[in-house]
XYZ file of C-alpha atoms in Angstrom:
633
model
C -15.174 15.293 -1.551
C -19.011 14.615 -2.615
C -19.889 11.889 -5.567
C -20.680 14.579 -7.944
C -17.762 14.003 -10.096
C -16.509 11.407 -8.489
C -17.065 8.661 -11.146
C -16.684 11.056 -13.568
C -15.423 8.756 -16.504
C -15.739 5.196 -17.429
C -14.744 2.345 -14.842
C -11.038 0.748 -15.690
C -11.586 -3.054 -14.907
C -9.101 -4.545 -12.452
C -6.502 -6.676 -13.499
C -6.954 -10.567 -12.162
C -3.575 -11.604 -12.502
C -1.788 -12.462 -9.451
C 0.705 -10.071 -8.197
C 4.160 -10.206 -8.004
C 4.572 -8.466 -4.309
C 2.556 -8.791 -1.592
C -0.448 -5.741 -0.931
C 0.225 -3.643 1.535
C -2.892 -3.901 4.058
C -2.978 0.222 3.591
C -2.886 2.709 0.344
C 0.962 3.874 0.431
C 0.042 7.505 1.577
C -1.374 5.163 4.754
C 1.614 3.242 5.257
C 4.474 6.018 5.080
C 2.051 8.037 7.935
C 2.176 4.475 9.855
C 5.935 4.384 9.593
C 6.331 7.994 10.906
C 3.851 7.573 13.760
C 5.980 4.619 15.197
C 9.505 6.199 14.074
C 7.834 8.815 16.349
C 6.967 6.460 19.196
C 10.433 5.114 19.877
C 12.117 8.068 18.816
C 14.644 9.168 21.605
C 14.760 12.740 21.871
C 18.756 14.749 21.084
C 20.394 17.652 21.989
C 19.120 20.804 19.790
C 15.736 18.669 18.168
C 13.174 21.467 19.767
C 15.626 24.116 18.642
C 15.274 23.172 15.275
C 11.014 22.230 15.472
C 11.289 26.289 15.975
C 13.136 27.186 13.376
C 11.081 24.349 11.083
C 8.080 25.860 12.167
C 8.440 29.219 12.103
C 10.936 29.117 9.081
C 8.935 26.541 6.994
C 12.663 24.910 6.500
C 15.413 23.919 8.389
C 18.781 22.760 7.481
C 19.301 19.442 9.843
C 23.490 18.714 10.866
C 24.691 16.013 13.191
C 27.580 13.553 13.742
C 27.387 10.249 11.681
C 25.726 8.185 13.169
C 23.523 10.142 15.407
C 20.342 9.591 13.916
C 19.523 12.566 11.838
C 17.867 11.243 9.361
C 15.419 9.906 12.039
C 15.294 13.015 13.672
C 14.336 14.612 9.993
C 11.271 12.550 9.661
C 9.985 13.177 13.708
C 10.221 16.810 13.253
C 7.616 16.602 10.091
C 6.012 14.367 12.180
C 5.702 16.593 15.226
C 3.993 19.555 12.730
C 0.454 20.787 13.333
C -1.790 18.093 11.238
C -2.465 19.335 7.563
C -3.995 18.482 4.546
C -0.269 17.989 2.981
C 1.677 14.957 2.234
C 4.142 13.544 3.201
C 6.998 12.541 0.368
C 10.293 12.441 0.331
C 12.328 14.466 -2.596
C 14.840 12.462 -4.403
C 18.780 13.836 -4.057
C 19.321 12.323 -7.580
C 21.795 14.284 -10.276
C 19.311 16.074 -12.436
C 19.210 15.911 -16.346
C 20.692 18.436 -17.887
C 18.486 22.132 -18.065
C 16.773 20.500 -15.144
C 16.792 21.252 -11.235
C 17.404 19.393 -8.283
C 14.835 21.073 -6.346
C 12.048 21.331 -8.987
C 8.897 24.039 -7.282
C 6.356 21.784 -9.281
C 6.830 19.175 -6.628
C 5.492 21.229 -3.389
C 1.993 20.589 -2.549
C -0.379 22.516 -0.855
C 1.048 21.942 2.876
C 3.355 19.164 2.124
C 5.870 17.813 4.637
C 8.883 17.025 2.470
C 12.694 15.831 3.670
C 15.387 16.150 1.256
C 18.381 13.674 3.060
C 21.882 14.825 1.601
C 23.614 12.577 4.605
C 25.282 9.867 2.060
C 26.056 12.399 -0.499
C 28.715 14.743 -0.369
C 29.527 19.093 -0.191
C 29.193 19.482 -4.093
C 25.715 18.030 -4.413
C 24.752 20.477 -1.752
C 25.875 23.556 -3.085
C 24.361 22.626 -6.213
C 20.936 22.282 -4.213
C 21.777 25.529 -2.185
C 22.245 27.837 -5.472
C 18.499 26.598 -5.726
C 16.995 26.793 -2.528
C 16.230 30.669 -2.229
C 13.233 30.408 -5.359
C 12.331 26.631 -3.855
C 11.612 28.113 -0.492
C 9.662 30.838 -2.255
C 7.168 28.702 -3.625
C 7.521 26.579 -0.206
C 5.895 29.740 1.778
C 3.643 30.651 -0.972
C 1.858 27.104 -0.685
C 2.406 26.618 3.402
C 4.880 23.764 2.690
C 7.711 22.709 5.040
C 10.753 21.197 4.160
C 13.672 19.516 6.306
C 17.312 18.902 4.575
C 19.549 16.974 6.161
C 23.047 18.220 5.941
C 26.032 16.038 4.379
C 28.309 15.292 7.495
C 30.970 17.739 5.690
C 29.925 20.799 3.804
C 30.211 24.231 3.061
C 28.159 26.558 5.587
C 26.325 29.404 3.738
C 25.600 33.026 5.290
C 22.450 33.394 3.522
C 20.858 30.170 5.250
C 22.171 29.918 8.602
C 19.310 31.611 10.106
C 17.589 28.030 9.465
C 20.855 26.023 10.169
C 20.540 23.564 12.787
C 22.511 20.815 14.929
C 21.121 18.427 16.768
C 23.273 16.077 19.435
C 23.075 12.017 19.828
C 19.974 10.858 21.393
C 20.247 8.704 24.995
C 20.925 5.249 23.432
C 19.449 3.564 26.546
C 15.975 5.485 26.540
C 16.348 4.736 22.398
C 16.335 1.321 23.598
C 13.872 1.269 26.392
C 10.946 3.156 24.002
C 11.731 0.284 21.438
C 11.166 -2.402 23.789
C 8.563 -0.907 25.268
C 6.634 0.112 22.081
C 6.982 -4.081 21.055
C 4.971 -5.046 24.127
C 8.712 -6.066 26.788
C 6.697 -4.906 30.241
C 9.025 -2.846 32.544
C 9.594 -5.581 34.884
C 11.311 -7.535 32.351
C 13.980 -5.925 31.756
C 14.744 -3.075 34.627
C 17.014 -5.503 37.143
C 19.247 -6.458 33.911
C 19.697 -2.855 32.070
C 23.447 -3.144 33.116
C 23.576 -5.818 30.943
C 23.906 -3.341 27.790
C 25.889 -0.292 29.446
C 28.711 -1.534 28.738
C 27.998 -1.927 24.708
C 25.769 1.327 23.905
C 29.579 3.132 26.095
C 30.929 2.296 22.926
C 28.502 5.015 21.434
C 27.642 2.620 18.255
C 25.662 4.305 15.393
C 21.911 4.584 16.406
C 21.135 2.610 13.057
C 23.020 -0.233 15.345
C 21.596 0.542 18.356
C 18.391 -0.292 16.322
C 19.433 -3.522 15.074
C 20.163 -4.635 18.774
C 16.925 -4.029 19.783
C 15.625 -5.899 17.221
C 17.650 -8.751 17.611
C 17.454 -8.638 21.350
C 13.528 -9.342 20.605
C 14.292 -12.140 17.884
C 16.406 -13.956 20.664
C 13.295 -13.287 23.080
C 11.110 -15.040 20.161
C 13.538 -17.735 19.592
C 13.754 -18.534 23.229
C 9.791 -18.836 23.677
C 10.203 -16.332 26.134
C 12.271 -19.107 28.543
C 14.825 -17.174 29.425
C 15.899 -13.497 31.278
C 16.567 -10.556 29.477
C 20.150 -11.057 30.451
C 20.140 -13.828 28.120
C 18.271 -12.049 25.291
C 21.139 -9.210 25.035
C 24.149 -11.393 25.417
C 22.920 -13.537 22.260
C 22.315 -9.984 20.539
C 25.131 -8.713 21.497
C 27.066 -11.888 20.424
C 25.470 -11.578 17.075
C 26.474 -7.919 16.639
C 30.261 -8.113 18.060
C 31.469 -11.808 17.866
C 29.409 -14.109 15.069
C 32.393 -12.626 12.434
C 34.701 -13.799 14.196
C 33.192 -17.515 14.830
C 32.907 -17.678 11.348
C 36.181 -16.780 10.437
C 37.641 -19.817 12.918
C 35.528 -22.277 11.613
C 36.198 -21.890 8.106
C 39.196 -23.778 7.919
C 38.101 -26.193 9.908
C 36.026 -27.266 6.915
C 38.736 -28.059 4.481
C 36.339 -29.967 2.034
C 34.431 -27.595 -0.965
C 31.246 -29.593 0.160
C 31.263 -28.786 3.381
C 32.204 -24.774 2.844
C 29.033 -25.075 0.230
C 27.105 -26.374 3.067
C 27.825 -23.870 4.776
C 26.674 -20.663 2.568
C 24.065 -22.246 1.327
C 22.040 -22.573 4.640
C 23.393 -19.412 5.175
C 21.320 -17.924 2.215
C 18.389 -20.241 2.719
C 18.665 -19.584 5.977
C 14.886 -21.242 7.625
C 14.004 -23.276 4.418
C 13.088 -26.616 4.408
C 16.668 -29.058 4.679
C 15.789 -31.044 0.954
C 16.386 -27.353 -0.438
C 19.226 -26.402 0.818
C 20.629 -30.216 -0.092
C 19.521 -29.533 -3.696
C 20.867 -25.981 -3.707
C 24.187 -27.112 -1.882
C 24.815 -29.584 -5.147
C 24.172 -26.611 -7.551
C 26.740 -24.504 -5.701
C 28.981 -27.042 -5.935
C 28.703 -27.414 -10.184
C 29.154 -23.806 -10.440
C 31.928 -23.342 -8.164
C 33.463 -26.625 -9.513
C 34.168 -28.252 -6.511
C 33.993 -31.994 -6.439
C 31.316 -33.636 -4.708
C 31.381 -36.577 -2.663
C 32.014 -39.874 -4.777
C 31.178 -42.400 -2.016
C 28.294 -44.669 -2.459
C 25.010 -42.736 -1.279
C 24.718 -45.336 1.372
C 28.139 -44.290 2.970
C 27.660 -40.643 3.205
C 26.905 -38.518 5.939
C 23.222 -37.684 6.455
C 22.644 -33.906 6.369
C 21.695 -33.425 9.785
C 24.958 -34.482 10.669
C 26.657 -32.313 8.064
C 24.981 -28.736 9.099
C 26.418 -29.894 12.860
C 29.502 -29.545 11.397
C 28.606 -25.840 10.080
C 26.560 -24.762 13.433
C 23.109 -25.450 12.161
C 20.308 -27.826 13.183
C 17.118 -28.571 11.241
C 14.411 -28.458 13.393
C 11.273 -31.189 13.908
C 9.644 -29.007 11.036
C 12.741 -29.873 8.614
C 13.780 -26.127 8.525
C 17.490 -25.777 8.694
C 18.457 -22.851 11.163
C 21.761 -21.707 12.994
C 22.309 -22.105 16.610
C 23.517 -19.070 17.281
C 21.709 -15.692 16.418
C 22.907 -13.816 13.700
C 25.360 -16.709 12.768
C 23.700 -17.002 8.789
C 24.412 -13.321 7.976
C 28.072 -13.453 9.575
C 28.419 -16.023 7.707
C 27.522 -14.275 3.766
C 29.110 -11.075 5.252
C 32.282 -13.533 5.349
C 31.982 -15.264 2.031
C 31.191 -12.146 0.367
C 33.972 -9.845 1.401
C 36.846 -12.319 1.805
C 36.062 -14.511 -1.141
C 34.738 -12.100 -3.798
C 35.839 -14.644 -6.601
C 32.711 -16.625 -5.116
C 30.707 -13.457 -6.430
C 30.047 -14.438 -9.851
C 29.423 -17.986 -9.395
C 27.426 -17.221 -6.965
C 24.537 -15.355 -8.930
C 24.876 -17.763 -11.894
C 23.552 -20.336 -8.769
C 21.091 -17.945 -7.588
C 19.129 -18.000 -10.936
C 19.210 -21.896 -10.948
C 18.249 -22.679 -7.198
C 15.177 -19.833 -8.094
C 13.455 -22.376 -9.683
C 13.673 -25.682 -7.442
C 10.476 -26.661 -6.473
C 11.564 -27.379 -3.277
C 11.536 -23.293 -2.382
C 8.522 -21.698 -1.339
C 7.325 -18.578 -2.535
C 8.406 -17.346 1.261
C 12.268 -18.875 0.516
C 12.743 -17.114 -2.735
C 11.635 -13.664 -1.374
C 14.220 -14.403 1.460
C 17.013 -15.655 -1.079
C 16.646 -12.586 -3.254
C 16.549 -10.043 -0.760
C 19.625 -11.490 1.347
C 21.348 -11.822 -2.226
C 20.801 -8.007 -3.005
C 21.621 -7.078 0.519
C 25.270 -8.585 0.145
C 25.231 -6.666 -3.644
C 24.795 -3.379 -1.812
C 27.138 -3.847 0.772
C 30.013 -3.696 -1.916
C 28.126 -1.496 -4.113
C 27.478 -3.879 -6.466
C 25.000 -1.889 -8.215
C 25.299 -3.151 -12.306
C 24.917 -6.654 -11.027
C 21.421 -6.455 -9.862
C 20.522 -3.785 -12.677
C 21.273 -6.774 -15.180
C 19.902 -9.416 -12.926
C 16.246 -7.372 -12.813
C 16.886 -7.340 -17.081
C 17.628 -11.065 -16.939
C 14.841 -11.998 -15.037
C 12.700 -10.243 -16.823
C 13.051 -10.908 -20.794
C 10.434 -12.939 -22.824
C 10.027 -16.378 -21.905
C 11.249 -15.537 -18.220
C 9.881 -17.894 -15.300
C 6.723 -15.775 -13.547
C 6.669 -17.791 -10.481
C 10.788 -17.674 -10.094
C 12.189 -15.295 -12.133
C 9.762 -12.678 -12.368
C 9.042 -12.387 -9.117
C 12.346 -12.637 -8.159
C 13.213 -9.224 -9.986
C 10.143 -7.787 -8.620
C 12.103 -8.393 -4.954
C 15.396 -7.177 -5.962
C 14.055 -4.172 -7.488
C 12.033 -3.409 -4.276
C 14.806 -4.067 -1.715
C 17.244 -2.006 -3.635
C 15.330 1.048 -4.163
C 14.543 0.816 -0.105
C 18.484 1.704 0.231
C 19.586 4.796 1.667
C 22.967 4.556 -0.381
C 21.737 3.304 -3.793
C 18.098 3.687 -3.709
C 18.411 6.898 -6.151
C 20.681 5.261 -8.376
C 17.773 2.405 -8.697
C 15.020 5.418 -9.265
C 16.841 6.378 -11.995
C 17.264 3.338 -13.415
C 13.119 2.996 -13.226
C 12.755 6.082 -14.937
C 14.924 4.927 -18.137
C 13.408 1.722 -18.285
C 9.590 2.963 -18.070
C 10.044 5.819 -20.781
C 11.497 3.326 -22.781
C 9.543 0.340 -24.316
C 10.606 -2.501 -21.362
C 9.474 -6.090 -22.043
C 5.974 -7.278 -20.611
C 7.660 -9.187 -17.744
C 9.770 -5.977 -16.875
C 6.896 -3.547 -17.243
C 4.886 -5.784 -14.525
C 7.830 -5.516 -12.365
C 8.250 -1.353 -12.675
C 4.669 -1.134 -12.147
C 4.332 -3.374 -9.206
C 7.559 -1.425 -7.702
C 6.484 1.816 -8.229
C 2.916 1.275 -7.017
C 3.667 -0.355 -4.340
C 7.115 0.414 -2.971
C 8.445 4.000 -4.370
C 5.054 5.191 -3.818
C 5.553 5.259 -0.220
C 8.356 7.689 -0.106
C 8.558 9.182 -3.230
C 4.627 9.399 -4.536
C 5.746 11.904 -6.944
C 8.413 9.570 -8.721
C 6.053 7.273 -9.115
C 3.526 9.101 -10.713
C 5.522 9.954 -13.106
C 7.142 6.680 -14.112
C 3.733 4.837 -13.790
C 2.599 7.863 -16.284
C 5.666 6.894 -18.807
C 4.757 2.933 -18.239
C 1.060 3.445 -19.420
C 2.059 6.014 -22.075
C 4.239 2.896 -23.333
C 1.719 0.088 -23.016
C 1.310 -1.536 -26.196
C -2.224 -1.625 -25.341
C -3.739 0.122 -22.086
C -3.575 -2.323 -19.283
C -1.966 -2.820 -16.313
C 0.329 0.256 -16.118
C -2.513 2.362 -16.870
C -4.748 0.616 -14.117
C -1.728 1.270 -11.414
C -1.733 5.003 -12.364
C -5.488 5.161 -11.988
C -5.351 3.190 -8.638
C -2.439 5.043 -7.477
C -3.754 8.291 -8.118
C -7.393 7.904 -6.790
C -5.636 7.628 -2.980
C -5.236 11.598 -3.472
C -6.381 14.995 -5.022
C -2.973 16.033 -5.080
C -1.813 13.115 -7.229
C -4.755 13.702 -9.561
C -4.100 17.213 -9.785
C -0.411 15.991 -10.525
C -1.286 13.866 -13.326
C -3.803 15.946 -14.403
C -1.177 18.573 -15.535
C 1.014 15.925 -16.871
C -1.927 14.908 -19.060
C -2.316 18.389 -19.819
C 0.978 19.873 -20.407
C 2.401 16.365 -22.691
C 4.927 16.521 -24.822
C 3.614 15.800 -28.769
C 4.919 12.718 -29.027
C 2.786 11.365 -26.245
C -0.569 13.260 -27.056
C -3.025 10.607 -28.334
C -1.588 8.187 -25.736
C -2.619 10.986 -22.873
C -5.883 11.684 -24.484
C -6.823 8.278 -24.333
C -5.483 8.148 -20.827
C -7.533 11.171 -19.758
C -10.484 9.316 -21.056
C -10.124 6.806 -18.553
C -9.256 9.300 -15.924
C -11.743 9.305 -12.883
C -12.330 10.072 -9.661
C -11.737 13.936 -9.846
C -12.631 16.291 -7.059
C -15.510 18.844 -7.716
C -13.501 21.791 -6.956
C -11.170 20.815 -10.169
C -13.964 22.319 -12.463
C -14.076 25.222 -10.209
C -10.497 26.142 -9.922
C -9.097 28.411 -12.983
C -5.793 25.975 -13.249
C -7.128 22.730 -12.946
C -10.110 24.039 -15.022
C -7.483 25.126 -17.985
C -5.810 21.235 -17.593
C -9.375 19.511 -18.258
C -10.160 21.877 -21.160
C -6.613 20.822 -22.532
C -7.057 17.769 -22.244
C -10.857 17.457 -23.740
C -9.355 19.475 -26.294
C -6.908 16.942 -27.165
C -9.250 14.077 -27.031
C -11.567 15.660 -29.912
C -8.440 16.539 -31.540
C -6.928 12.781 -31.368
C -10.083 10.763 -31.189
C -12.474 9.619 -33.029
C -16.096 10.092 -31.537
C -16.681 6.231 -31.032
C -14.082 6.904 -28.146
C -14.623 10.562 -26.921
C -18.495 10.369 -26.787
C -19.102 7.686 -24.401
C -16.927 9.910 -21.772
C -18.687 13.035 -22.866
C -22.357 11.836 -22.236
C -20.853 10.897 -18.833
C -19.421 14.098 -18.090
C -23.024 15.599 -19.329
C -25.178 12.674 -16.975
C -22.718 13.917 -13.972
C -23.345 17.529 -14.674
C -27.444 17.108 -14.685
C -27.279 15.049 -11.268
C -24.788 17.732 -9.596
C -27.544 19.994 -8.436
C -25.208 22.625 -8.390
C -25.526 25.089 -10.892
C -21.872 26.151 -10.705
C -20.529 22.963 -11.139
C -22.957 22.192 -14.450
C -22.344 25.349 -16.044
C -18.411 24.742 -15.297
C -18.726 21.570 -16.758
C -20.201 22.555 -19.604
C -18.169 25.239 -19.990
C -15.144 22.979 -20.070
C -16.478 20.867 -22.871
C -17.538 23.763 -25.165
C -14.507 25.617 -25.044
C -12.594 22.717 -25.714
C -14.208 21.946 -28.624
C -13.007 25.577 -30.014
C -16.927 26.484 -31.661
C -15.673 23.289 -33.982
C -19.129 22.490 -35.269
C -19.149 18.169 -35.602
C -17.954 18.161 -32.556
C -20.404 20.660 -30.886
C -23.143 19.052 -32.746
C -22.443 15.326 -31.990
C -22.133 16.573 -27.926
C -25.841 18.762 -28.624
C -27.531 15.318 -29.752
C -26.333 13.371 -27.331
C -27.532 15.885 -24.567
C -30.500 15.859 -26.132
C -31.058 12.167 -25.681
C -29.609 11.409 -22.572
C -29.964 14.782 -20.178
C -32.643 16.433 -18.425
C -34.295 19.212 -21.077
C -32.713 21.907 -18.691
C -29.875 20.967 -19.214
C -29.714 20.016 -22.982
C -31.214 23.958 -23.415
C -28.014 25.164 -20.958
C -25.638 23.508 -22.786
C -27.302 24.892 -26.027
C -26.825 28.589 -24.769
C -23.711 27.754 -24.024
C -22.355 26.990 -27.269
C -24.416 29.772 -28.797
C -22.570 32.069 -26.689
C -19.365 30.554 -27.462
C -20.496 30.219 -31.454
C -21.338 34.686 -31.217
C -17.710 35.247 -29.776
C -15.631 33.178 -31.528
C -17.256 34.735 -34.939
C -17.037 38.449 -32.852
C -12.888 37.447 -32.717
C -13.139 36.663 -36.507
C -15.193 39.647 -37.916
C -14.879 42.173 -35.275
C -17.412 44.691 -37.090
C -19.934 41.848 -37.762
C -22.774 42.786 -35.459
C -24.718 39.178 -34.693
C -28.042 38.968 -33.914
C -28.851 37.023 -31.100
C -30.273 33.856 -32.038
């Protein structure tokens, strides 16, 4: 891309509040290419995969089945991974129920050499026949634009005649070499662990889901990290395989052991605040114990127990930092798994505690983040979806906390769109709430989600709620500089929002003229190529339509100072092209653009731009008295 029209309107200052989630150390496009290059790395290779990179790349598609369970979702991603390098993106289309008149595969989505994966794996046979009736014209416009796409079967369906020339099944992968490459890929030398691999046979016999077999990797590492690297790797796997197989069961035996209400609240409250300081999870352990309305302990302060003493009693130490941890790996989330599935009447009272403990100030910014996320977690295992909807709404209305409530929905809202299971359910949700008019608090949070999180996987989605969020702005601010941020990463996004800007529904026409004025960083073969050429004249048209010159000029000597630096005559006369035909031969409009050249631009290029509208000027009359004859001028 050269700088010709790279700035090509004015500069949208940055906002200097701090943000609610943490930056990413990458742009998103960055970060999903990150995650597939290490996905790729460990990936353990199944049954049928090369089969299917074939069909994929001969095909352009190819319709992905497997046992649950077998990592095909994984296997998806590795065979976009494994294409020939491209100019496309990477993105990830949404299996959401579409609005009404609306598709589920729409065409406008494919990019020019895109990598895209549809996952239909948690959804069930009816979904994808509705996406089958589609996917003959989708993979139409797929060819046309040298796109591939990867769908990943639901574990039961309906097989098709007309696509099982592209219909694939892949096997399970070796769980031991799954293993091995993870190890290996987090720095665990051969030597380590090769006289001890019996140590696992006997668990991966059981054939557990590769999504497990990925956990106990990870956990065999956190018990190398929490072991400073003392012990074998014998060790390591027996205290993740413990965690995976037998912490439940602990649990369950030493709950009534603890017959008192304060010592049960002990115990899920360093379960949730599992690693914060132990004057936290005192303080929090008290709240849980108002809202559950169990008594507390009515002996003089001097006569009770000191808290180290108590979280012996529940299998948890706090350490010579004052961090309260478990003993035994994996112990705290047994331990919420068990509260929250056999004790569901604990639900409730359990997020009217979470919005109180939010805002002790004993809780670091770290703690919260961890609170919140384990909280949602143990919402989605039940499918608790409503609850954290109307948490997110809480947390966010007028007068909310920033530091603790705010952010707090900012976390939820992040973690829950992650999930395989829900994550559509929460996109949806976004949409609704961004085309409507949210709160300030709640339009921070959809902007810092969508710009940071959904744009990762779903670029596309994002765009377009970012574009409803600034539309919606009371003012133009910090949705609007998201969008411009967001979209600057990539031609394809501009190009995206360039036709949203473009093609607007009335309703939002001044708000997108205004945005288009404050739309920058366009590529130089936009003025060049005969769509994106038709968006900007569209949208120039709209600004001298919907604006008053005050705001349209500024931009428009811009465009003009761009066009007499381009030294390319093609791109000048384009440009000038663009801005006369916009201005359909209207004659202020012309004329306040003419003196403006005049003063700012190179004389060659003031007299261009002058021909230019005279030509435009003798055929717009020609169309109006088509036996006129003009003189030239």
């Amino acid at each position: 891309m050269s700088d010709s029209f790279r700035d090509l309107y004015l500069t949208v200052v940055g906002a200097t509040q701090q943000s609610l989630l943490k930056p990413s150390a990458a742009v998103p496009r960055r970060v999903a290419e990150d995650q597939l290059i290490r996905l790729q790395r460990q990936f353990a290779r199944p049954d049928g995969i090369n089969a299917a990179y074939d069909v994929l790349a001969a095909e352009h598609t190819v319709l992905l089945h497997g046992e649950p369970g077998s990592g095909r979702s994984s296997a998806a991603r590795v065979l976009l991974r494994e294409l020939p390098p491209s100019r496309g993106m990477y993105h990830e289309l949404a299996p959401d129920q579409p609005k009404a008149g609306t598709a589920w595969l729409s065409a406008d989505l494919i990019g020019e050499e895109d990598r895209m994966l549809l996952d239909l794996s948690a959804t069930n046979a009816a979904t994808w026949n509705a996406v089958h009736e589609e996917l003959s014209a989708f993979r139409h416009e797929l060819l046309r634009k040298g796109a591939f796409l990867v769908v990943v079967l639901p574990h039961r369906f309906e097989d098709r005649p007309f696509t099982d020339f592209v219909h694939r099944t892949i096997g399970r992968p070796n769980a031991w070499e799954a293993v091995v490459r993870h190890l290996r890929l987090n720095g665990l030398e051969d030597a380590i662990w090769q006289d001890h691999r019996d140590v696992l046979h006997d668990h991966l016999d059981t054939l557990p889901p590769m999504r497990e077999v990925a956990r106990l990797t990870d956990l065999i590492l956190t018990a190398r990290s929490s072991d400073h690297e003392e012990g074998t790797f014998a060790d390591w796997c027996e205290a993740a395989i413990a965690a995976l197989t037998d912490r439940d069961q602990q649990v369950a035996d030493l709950l009534p052991t603890l017959e008192e209400g304060g010592q049960r609240a002990l115990l899920l409250t360093a379960a949730m605040l599992d690693g914060a300081r132990g004057e936290a999870v005192h303080r929090a352990t008290t709240v849980l114990l108002e809202k559950v309305g169990s008594e507390q302990d009515a002996r003089p302060l001097l006569e009770r127990s000191g808290l180290s003493h108590r979280l012996s009693n529940v299998h948890a130490t706090m350490g010579t930092d004052a961090c309260v941890r478990f003993r035994e790996l994996g112990f705290a989330q047994a331990a919420r798994h068990h509260f929250w599935i056999n004790l569901p009447d604990v639900r409730a009272p359990m997020g009217e505690w979470l919005g109180k403990v939010l805002k002790l100030r004993e809780l670091t910014e770290t703690d919260r983040e961890r609170l919140v996320v384990r909280f949602t977690e143990m919402c989605l295992s039940s499918g608790d979806t409503e609850s954290l909807a109307s948490f997110v709404i809480d947390w966010t209305r007028d007068g909310a906390s920033r530091t603790a409530e705010v952010q707090a929905a900012a976390h939820l809202l992040g973690k829950a769109i992650e999930s395989e299971e829900f994550g559509s359910r929460f996109r949806r949700l976004t949409r609704e709430w961004s085309a409507n008019r949210p709160t300030r608090n709640l339009r921070e949070v959809l902007v810092e989600v969508c710009e940071k999180v959904m744009s990762i996987h779903h670029p596309n989605a994002a765009l377009v709620r970012l574009h409803h969020l600034a539309r919606n702005e009371p003012q133009p601010g910090m949705a609007r500089e998201a969008l411009l941020r967001f979209v600057s990463q990539d031609s394809r996004l501009q190009r995206r929002l360039l036709w949203r800007l473009a093609t607007a529904q009335s309703s939002h026409h001044r708000a997108d003229a205004d945005l288009f004025l404050a739309f920058s960083d366009l590529p130089d073969d936009f003025l060049l190529v005969s769509a994106t050429r038709e968006w900007l004249t569209a949208c120039w048209r709209m600004a001298f339509d919907l604006h008053t010159p005050e705001r349209w000029a500024p931009c428009a000597r811009h465009w003009l100072a761009t066009a007499d630096a381009v030294g390319d005559g093609d791109l000048s006369s384009a440009a000038l092209d663009i801005l006369v035909d916009a201005s359909a031969s209207r004659y202020p409009v012309l004329s306040r653009i003419y003196a403006d050249a005049r003063r700012t631009v190179s004389p060659a290029l003031s007299a261009h731009l002058l021909r230019t509208i005279n030509r435009a000027q003798t055929a717009h009359f020609s169309r109006r008295s088509p036996h006129l004859e003009v003189s030239p001028s």
